[in-house]
């Protein structure tokens, strides 16, 4: 695709590809032709690697405590919405194989105001998501200390905050010193994590189906098969699916993108959704609602203990540590690239896109990513952080679908995608309605914080970016 719109390309390292494959650290310009070396298998590895993370270890206890086994439906709803957005994103990505993904598509399809809101909201949405991952990491680190017999003391909550902040600082420094360093850590984490999860789920399904007796503890709470509670839990756990659209950022490096990109995005969502649904099914088969509520964010540790004794608990603790580390590390990287991208488009001061001459990384953007992440992580507000992150991403996903409709309507000369969503406007319309509609089931406080972020980003547009003209925008 050589005639896509020219514009302020979001330069730098690919924000997601580093999580599973090594990439060059050279800055990529608009005129550079990306080498298409990424096949279907590599694309699936990126998609799965960006989504399998903290959510699968933190949410089963929270979701199962609310609705029991019905939480499987909540995760399935999240997967369906992700699929509805994956198809429009695939079409846009094959027409505009640019780094920046959703921000680039929306800014070019809906203009500078929408681009500013989405670009800055993506930054802040990733900040909330990263803080959520770091709190989960702190909770699992606390369990790890307890498991090996180290006394926690009288203030476990304070220790979680301290651990979350320290890990946040560590990952920020790691990313400043070079993307390859972060990528090597990420590759090993994802490979080990996936193998552990497959083995655990295989054993858990044998117990859930009655082939193994794990002596499930009794409980009095019943499952809640009602629409509103299920959808409310879906809104909470949607944070688990935030990585799927990031596959679009490597569209320019994918072989046969018209075929492989949609297969990669759809396949990634289907595989990860299946793993999430199986995980929550195992958790709610071993423990009932009241037991999951008592165990909280680290309920999966107790599920592992129930299935395999102390060895099972240790496997889940290690898996939880790996997952939350993977999510936090990749998310800090992506957050900095979101800031870098909007700065290159002059929607933020240009100095935010400065590159460290020694390490070749956007150190200012990384500082703008890590600073607020560390502050939010110290709050330990797991559910609020997760829902605000979901809110801001759902806004972006809905607008991606709207951008596709707008671009198809205007039919600019440069728009020639290798893949087109079938069914005309039906799928993007449903995708937009589903994305925006899920927000209605969130906690009012989370909605209020999300709306405040949107208002602030719109205010920034009128204060700073209203006169910015984006090349290639409709």
PDB file of N, CA and C in Angstrom, residues 80-153:
ATOM      1  N   UNK A  80     -16.734 -10.711  22.369  1.00  0.00           N
ATOM      2  CA  UNK A  80     -17.588 -10.372  21.221  1.00  0.00           C
ATOM      3  C   UNK A  80     -17.395  -8.909  20.822  1.00  0.00           C
ATOM      4  N   UNK A  81     -17.359  -8.019  21.811  1.00  0.00           N
ATOM      5  CA  UNK A  81     -17.156  -6.587  21.503  1.00  0.00           C
ATOM      6  C   UNK A  81     -15.785  -6.379  20.866  1.00  0.00           C
ATOM      7  N   UNK A  82     -14.785  -7.074  21.392  1.00  0.00           N
ATOM      8  CA  UNK A  82     -13.449  -6.971  20.806  1.00  0.00           C
ATOM      9  C   UNK A  82     -13.463  -7.433  19.350  1.00  0.00           C
ATOM     10  N   UNK A  83     -14.191  -8.504  19.049  1.00  0.00           N
ATOM     11  CA  UNK A  83     -14.289  -8.987  17.667  1.00  0.00           C
ATOM     12  C   UNK A  83     -14.962  -7.966  16.757  1.00  0.00           C
ATOM     13  N   UNK A  84     -16.023  -7.342  17.265  1.00  0.00           N
ATOM     14  CA  UNK A  84     -16.747  -6.351  16.467  1.00  0.00           C
ATOM     15  C   UNK A  84     -15.876  -5.147  16.117  1.00  0.00           C
ATOM     16  N   UNK A  85     -14.900  -4.852  16.977  1.00  0.00           N
ATOM     17  CA  UNK A  85     -13.989  -3.732  16.702  1.00  0.00           C
ATOM     18  C   UNK A  85     -12.784  -4.206  15.895  1.00  0.00           C
ATOM     19  N   UNK A  86     -12.411  -5.481  16.049  1.00  0.00           N
ATOM     20  CA  UNK A  86     -11.236  -6.009  15.355  1.00  0.00           C
ATOM     21  C   UNK A  86     -11.391  -5.950  13.842  1.00  0.00           C
ATOM     22  N   UNK A  87     -12.594  -6.207  13.346  1.00  0.00           N
ATOM     23  CA  UNK A  87     -12.801  -6.201  11.895  1.00  0.00           C
ATOM     24  C   UNK A  87     -12.632  -4.803  11.291  1.00  0.00           C
ATOM     25  N   UNK A  88     -13.318  -3.766  11.810  1.00  0.00           N
ATOM     26  CA  UNK A  88     -13.074  -2.415  11.277  1.00  0.00           C
ATOM     27  C   UNK A  88     -11.614  -1.973  11.425  1.00  0.00           C
ATOM     28  N   UNK A  89     -10.985  -2.346  12.531  1.00  0.00           N
ATOM     29  CA  UNK A  89      -9.587  -1.975  12.739  1.00  0.00           C
ATOM     30  C   UNK A  89      -8.700  -2.628  11.687  1.00  0.00           C
ATOM     31  N   UNK A  90      -9.022  -3.863  11.311  1.00  0.00           N
ATOM     32  CA  UNK A  90      -8.240  -4.565  10.289  1.00  0.00           C
ATOM     33  C   UNK A  90      -8.318  -3.845   8.951  1.00  0.00           C
ATOM     34  N   UNK A  91      -9.521  -3.396   8.575  1.00  0.00           N
ATOM     35  CA  UNK A  91      -9.658  -2.690   7.303  1.00  0.00           C
ATOM     36  C   UNK A  91      -8.857  -1.388   7.318  1.00  0.00           C
ATOM     37  N   UNK A  92      -8.990  -0.617   8.382  1.00  0.00           N
ATOM     38  CA  UNK A  92      -8.272   0.656   8.466  1.00  0.00           C
ATOM     39  C   UNK A  92      -6.762   0.447   8.476  1.00  0.00           C
ATOM     40  N   UNK A  93      -6.325  -0.609   9.142  1.00  0.00           N
ATOM     41  CA  UNK A  93      -4.883  -0.850   9.254  1.00  0.00           C
ATOM     42  C   UNK A  93      -4.271  -1.255   7.924  1.00  0.00           C
ATOM     43  N   UNK A  94      -5.014  -1.987   7.091  1.00  0.00           N
ATOM     44  CA  UNK A  94      -4.451  -2.353   5.791  1.00  0.00           C
ATOM     45  C   UNK A  94      -4.448  -1.169   4.825  1.00  0.00           C
ATOM     46  N   UNK A  95      -5.289  -0.180   5.090  1.00  0.00           N
ATOM     47  CA  UNK A  95      -5.278   1.038   4.275  1.00  0.00           C
ATOM     48  C   UNK A  95      -4.274   2.054   4.788  1.00  0.00           C
ATOM     49  N   UNK A  96      -4.030   2.053   6.085  1.00  0.00           N
ATOM     50  CA  UNK A  96      -3.115   3.013   6.711  1.00  0.00           C
ATOM     51  C   UNK A  96      -2.177   2.264   7.647  1.00  0.00           C
ATOM     52  N   UNK A  97      -1.207   1.548   7.093  1.00  0.00           N
ATOM     53  CA  UNK A  97      -0.291   0.765   7.944  1.00  0.00           C
ATOM     54  C   UNK A  97       0.695   1.664   8.678  1.00  0.00           C
ATOM     55  N   UNK A  98       0.180   2.410   9.637  1.00  0.00           N
ATOM     56  CA  UNK A  98       0.990   3.376  10.381  1.00  0.00           C
ATOM     57  C   UNK A  98       1.074   2.988  11.844  1.00  0.00           C
ATOM     58  N   UNK A  99       2.189   3.291  12.474  1.00  0.00           N
ATOM     59  CA  UNK A  99       2.273   3.169  13.917  1.00  0.00           C
ATOM     60  C   UNK A  99       1.278   4.140  14.543  1.00  0.00           C
ATOM     61  N   UNK A 100       0.727   3.761  15.656  1.00  0.00           N
ATOM     62  CA  UNK A 100      -0.236   4.627  16.319  1.00  0.00           C
ATOM     63  C   UNK A 100      -1.621   4.041  16.329  1.00  0.00           C
ATOM     64  N   UNK A 101      -1.900   3.130  15.382  1.00  0.00           N
ATOM     65  CA  UNK A 101      -3.154   2.396  15.403  1.00  0.00           C
ATOM     66  C   UNK A 101      -4.378   3.280  15.495  1.00  0.00           C
ATOM     67  N   UNK A 102      -5.181   3.068  16.544  1.00  0.00           N
ATOM     68  CA  UNK A 102      -6.455   3.744  16.707  1.00  0.00           C
ATOM     69  C   UNK A 102      -6.357   5.248  16.659  1.00  0.00           C
ATOM     70  N   UNK A 103      -5.331   5.818  17.281  1.00  0.00           N
ATOM     71  CA  UNK A 103      -5.177   7.274  17.251  1.00  0.00           C
ATOM     72  C   UNK A 103      -5.009   7.764  15.809  1.00  0.00           C
ATOM     73  N   UNK A 104      -4.166   7.087  15.046  1.00  0.00           N
ATOM     74  CA  UNK A 104      -3.918   7.522  13.670  1.00  0.00           C
ATOM     75  C   UNK A 104      -5.185   7.422  12.834  1.00  0.00           C
ATOM     76  N   UNK A 105      -5.917   6.309  12.957  1.00  0.00           N
ATOM     77  CA  UNK A 105      -7.130   6.119  12.158  1.00  0.00           C
ATOM     78  C   UNK A 105      -8.166   7.197  12.465  1.00  0.00           C
ATOM     79  N   UNK A 106      -8.366   7.458  13.752  1.00  0.00           N
ATOM     80  CA  UNK A 106      -9.404   8.415  14.159  1.00  0.00           C
ATOM     81  C   UNK A 106      -9.011   9.839  13.784  1.00  0.00           C
ATOM     82  N   UNK A 107      -7.757  10.194  13.983  1.00  0.00           N
ATOM     83  CA  UNK A 107      -7.324  11.557  13.671  1.00  0.00           C
ATOM     84  C   UNK A 107      -7.436  11.825  12.177  1.00  0.00           C
ATOM     85  N   UNK A 108      -7.160  10.817  11.342  1.00  0.00           N
ATOM     86  CA  UNK A 108      -7.252  11.007   9.896  1.00  0.00           C
ATOM     87  C   UNK A 108      -8.686  10.862   9.395  1.00  0.00           C
ATOM     88  N   UNK A 109      -9.513  10.112  10.105  1.00  0.00           N
ATOM     89  CA  UNK A 109     -10.882   9.914   9.665  1.00  0.00           C
ATOM     90  C   UNK A 109     -11.874  10.919  10.223  1.00  0.00           C
ATOM     91  N   UNK A 110     -11.619  11.425  11.438  1.00  0.00           N
ATOM     92  CA  UNK A 110     -12.592  12.297  12.100  1.00  0.00           C
ATOM     93  C   UNK A 110     -12.044  13.682  12.429  1.00  0.00           C
ATOM     94  N   UNK A 111     -10.768  13.936  12.157  1.00  0.00           N
ATOM     95  CA  UNK A 111     -10.237  15.277  12.332  1.00  0.00           C
ATOM     96  C   UNK A 111      -9.438  15.488  13.603  1.00  0.00           C
ATOM     97  N   UNK A 112      -8.962  16.716  13.759  1.00  0.00           N
ATOM     98  CA  UNK A 112      -8.027  17.039  14.838  1.00  0.00           C
ATOM     99  C   UNK A 112      -8.662  16.967  16.223  1.00  0.00           C
ATOM    100  N   UNK A 113      -9.909  17.429  16.365  1.00  0.00           N
ATOM    101  CA  UNK A 113     -10.557  17.402  17.674  1.00  0.00           C
ATOM    102  C   UNK A 113     -10.683  15.965  18.182  1.00  0.00           C
ATOM    103  N   UNK A 114     -11.244  15.085  17.347  1.00  0.00           N
ATOM    104  CA  UNK A 114     -11.373  13.682  17.748  1.00  0.00           C
ATOM    105  C   UNK A 114     -10.001  13.060  17.962  1.00  0.00           C
ATOM    106  N   UNK A 115      -9.033  13.421  17.094  1.00  0.00           N
ATOM    107  CA  UNK A 115      -7.690  12.889  17.246  1.00  0.00           C
ATOM    108  C   UNK A 115      -7.043  13.310  18.555  1.00  0.00           C
ATOM    109  N   UNK A 116      -7.224  14.574  18.926  1.00  0.00           N
ATOM    110  CA  UNK A 116      -6.657  15.064  20.188  1.00  0.00           C
ATOM    111  C   UNK A 116      -7.275  14.349  21.373  1.00  0.00           C
ATOM    112  N   UNK A 117      -8.592  14.250  21.369  1.00  0.00           N
ATOM    113  CA  UNK A 117      -9.282  13.580  22.475  1.00  0.00           C
ATOM    114  C   UNK A 117      -8.829  12.130  22.589  1.00  0.00           C
ATOM    115  N   UNK A 118      -8.795  11.431  21.457  1.00  0.00           N
ATOM    116  CA  UNK A 118      -8.415  10.012  21.495  1.00  0.00           C
ATOM    117  C   UNK A 118      -6.935   9.841  21.818  1.00  0.00           C
ATOM    118  N   UNK A 119      -6.081  10.662  21.199  1.00  0.00           N
ATOM    119  CA  UNK A 119      -4.648  10.530  21.457  1.00  0.00           C
ATOM    120  C   UNK A 119      -4.295  10.746  22.917  1.00  0.00           C
ATOM    121  N   UNK A 120      -4.831  11.813  23.507  1.00  0.00           N
ATOM    122  CA  UNK A 120      -4.550  12.086  24.917  1.00  0.00           C
ATOM    123  C   UNK A 120      -5.281  11.115  25.828  1.00  0.00           C
ATOM    124  N   UNK A 121      -6.494  10.711  25.451  1.00  0.00           N
ATOM    125  CA  UNK A 121      -7.237   9.738  26.257  1.00  0.00           C
ATOM    126  C   UNK A 121      -6.562   8.373  26.223  1.00  0.00           C
ATOM    127  N   UNK A 122      -5.968   8.034  25.060  1.00  0.00           N
ATOM    128  CA  UNK A 122      -5.225   6.776  24.982  1.00  0.00           C
ATOM    129  C   UNK A 122      -4.040   6.800  25.930  1.00  0.00           C
ATOM    130  N   UNK A 123      -3.330   7.922  25.958  1.00  0.00           N
ATOM    131  CA  UNK A 123      -2.231   8.085  26.914  1.00  0.00           C
ATOM    132  C   UNK A 123      -2.740   7.859  28.334  1.00  0.00           C
ATOM    133  N   UNK A 124      -3.778   8.581  28.724  1.00  0.00           N
ATOM    134  CA  UNK A 124      -4.260   8.490  30.097  1.00  0.00           C
ATOM    135  C   UNK A 124      -4.947   7.157  30.368  1.00  0.00           C
ATOM    136  N   UNK A 125      -5.607   6.585  29.351  1.00  0.00           N
ATOM    137  CA  UNK A 125      -6.207   5.268  29.529  1.00  0.00           C
ATOM    138  C   UNK A 125      -5.159   4.213  29.800  1.00  0.00           C
ATOM    139  N   UNK A 126      -4.045   4.293  29.083  1.00  0.00           N
ATOM    140  CA  UNK A 126      -2.951   3.359  29.323  1.00  0.00           C
ATOM    141  C   UNK A 126      -2.300   3.604  30.684  1.00  0.00           C
ATOM    142  N   UNK A 127      -2.292   4.850  31.133  1.00  0.00           N
ATOM    143  CA  UNK A 127      -1.778   5.154  32.475  1.00  0.00           C
ATOM    144  C   UNK A 127      -2.613   4.439  33.528  1.00  0.00           C
ATOM    145  N   UNK A 128      -3.945   4.530  33.420  1.00  0.00           N
ATOM    146  CA  UNK A 128      -4.814   3.847  34.378  1.00  0.00           C
ATOM    147  C   UNK A 128      -4.635   2.327  34.279  1.00  0.00           C
ATOM    148  N   UNK A 129      -4.526   1.813  33.054  1.00  0.00           N
ATOM    149  CA  UNK A 129      -4.349   0.370  32.885  1.00  0.00           C
ATOM    150  C   UNK A 129      -3.027  -0.090  33.491  1.00  0.00           C
ATOM    151  N   UNK A 130      -1.966   0.658  33.257  1.00  0.00           N
ATOM    152  CA  UNK A 130      -0.659   0.285  33.797  1.00  0.00           C
ATOM    153  C   UNK A 130      -0.665   0.312  35.318  1.00  0.00           C
ATOM    154  N   UNK A 131      -1.315   1.311  35.887  1.00  0.00           N
ATOM    155  CA  UNK A 131      -1.422   1.377  37.345  1.00  0.00           C
ATOM    156  C   UNK A 131      -2.176   0.169  37.888  1.00  0.00           C
ATOM    157  N   UNK A 132      -3.239  -0.250  37.190  1.00  0.00           N
ATOM    158  CA  UNK A 132      -3.972  -1.455  37.578  1.00  0.00           C
ATOM    159  C   UNK A 132      -3.055  -2.680  37.563  1.00  0.00           C
ATOM    160  N   UNK A 133      -2.250  -2.811  36.500  1.00  0.00           N
ATOM    161  CA  UNK A 133      -1.335  -3.956  36.413  1.00  0.00           C
ATOM    162  C   UNK A 133      -0.318  -3.934  37.551  1.00  0.00           C
ATOM    163  N   UNK A 134       0.174  -2.742  37.880  1.00  0.00           N
ATOM    164  CA  UNK A 134       1.189  -2.638  38.937  1.00  0.00           C
ATOM    165  C   UNK A 134       0.611  -2.973  40.308  1.00  0.00           C
ATOM    166  N   UNK A 135      -0.635  -2.573  40.554  1.00  0.00           N
ATOM    167  CA  UNK A 135      -1.271  -2.949  41.824  1.00  0.00           C
ATOM    168  C   UNK A 135      -1.431  -4.465  41.879  1.00  0.00           C
ATOM    169  N   UNK A 136      -1.858  -5.080  40.762  1.00  0.00           N
ATOM    170  CA  UNK A 136      -1.946  -6.538  40.721  1.00  0.00           C
ATOM    171  C   UNK A 136      -0.605  -7.186  40.976  1.00  0.00           C
ATOM    172  N   UNK A 137       0.449  -6.611  40.404  1.00  0.00           N
ATOM    173  CA  UNK A 137       1.798  -7.126  40.638  1.00  0.00           C
ATOM    174  C   UNK A 137       2.171  -7.024  42.107  1.00  0.00           C
ATOM    175  N   UNK A 138       1.828  -5.899  42.737  1.00  0.00           N
ATOM    176  CA  UNK A 138       2.107  -5.747  44.161  1.00  0.00           C
ATOM    177  C   UNK A 138       1.367  -6.764  45.010  1.00  0.00           C
ATOM    178  N   UNK A 139       0.115  -7.042  44.647  1.00  0.00           N
ATOM    179  CA  UNK A 139      -0.682  -8.027  45.397  1.00  0.00           C
ATOM    180  C   UNK A 139      -0.095  -9.425  45.270  1.00  0.00           C
ATOM    181  N   UNK A 140       0.315  -9.794  44.058  1.00  0.00           N
ATOM    182  CA  UNK A 140       0.910 -11.116  43.870  1.00  0.00           C
ATOM    183  C   UNK A 140       2.290 -11.203  44.516  1.00  0.00           C
ATOM    184  N   UNK A 141       3.038 -10.113  44.511  1.00  0.00           N
ATOM    185  CA  UNK A 141       4.329 -10.111  45.206  1.00  0.00           C
ATOM    186  C   UNK A 141       4.128 -10.306  46.705  1.00  0.00           C
ATOM    187  N   UNK A 142       3.066  -9.703  47.239  1.00  0.00           N
ATOM    188  CA  UNK A 142       2.740  -9.877  48.660  1.00  0.00           C
ATOM    189  C   UNK A 142       2.433 -11.336  48.964  1.00  0.00           C
ATOM    190  N   UNK A 143       1.644 -11.983  48.101  1.00  0.00           N
ATOM    191  CA  UNK A 143       1.336 -13.396  48.281  1.00  0.00           C
ATOM    192  C   UNK A 143       2.588 -14.256  48.181  1.00  0.00           C
ATOM    193  N   UNK A 144       3.493 -13.879  47.286  1.00  0.00           N
ATOM    194  CA  UNK A 144       4.735 -14.626  47.132  1.00  0.00           C
ATOM    195  C   UNK A 144       5.566 -14.553  48.411  1.00  0.00           C
ATOM    196  N   UNK A 145       5.634 -13.367  49.019  1.00  0.00           N
ATOM    197  CA  UNK A 145       6.375 -13.221  50.276  1.00  0.00           C
ATOM    198  C   UNK A 145       5.748 -14.063  51.375  1.00  0.00           C
ATOM    199  N   UNK A 146       4.420 -14.050  51.439  1.00  0.00           N
ATOM    200  CA  UNK A 146       3.734 -14.837  52.459  1.00  0.00           C
ATOM    201  C   UNK A 146       3.943 -16.333  52.238  1.00  0.00           C
ATOM    202  N   UNK A 147       3.962 -16.761  50.970  1.00  0.00           N
ATOM    203  CA  UNK A 147       4.088 -18.182  50.648  1.00  0.00           C
ATOM    204  C   UNK A 147       5.446 -18.737  51.064  1.00  0.00           C
ATOM    205  N   UNK A 148       6.482 -17.897  51.001  1.00  0.00           N
ATOM    206  CA  UNK A 148       7.810 -18.377  51.384  1.00  0.00           C
ATOM    207  C   UNK A 148       8.125 -18.077  52.848  1.00  0.00           C
ATOM    208  N   UNK A 149       7.121 -17.599  53.574  1.00  0.00           N
ATOM    209  CA  UNK A 149       7.257 -17.458  55.017  1.00  0.00           C
ATOM    210  C   UNK A 149       7.802 -16.145  55.507  1.00  0.00           C
ATOM    211  N   UNK A 150       7.816 -15.114  54.671  1.00  0.00           N
ATOM    212  CA  UNK A 150       8.299 -13.808  55.099  1.00  0.00           C
ATOM    213  C   UNK A 150       7.138 -13.035  55.722  1.00  0.00           C
ATOM    214  N   UNK A 151       7.320 -12.553  56.938  1.00  0.00           N
ATOM    215  CA  UNK A 151       6.270 -11.840  57.650  1.00  0.00           C
ATOM    216  C   UNK A 151       5.937 -10.530  56.943  1.00  0.00           C
ATOM    217  N   UNK A 152       4.634 -10.272  56.794  1.00  0.00           N
ATOM    218  CA  UNK A 152       4.177  -9.088  56.070  1.00  0.00           C
ATOM    219  C   UNK A 152       4.098  -7.865  56.971  1.00  0.00           C
ATOM    220  N   UNK A 153       3.715  -8.058  58.212  1.00  0.00           N
ATOM    221  CA  UNK A 153       3.560  -6.939  59.123  1.00  0.00           C
ATOM    222  C   UNK A 153       2.119  -6.480  59.206  1.00  0.00           C
TER     223      UNK A 153
END
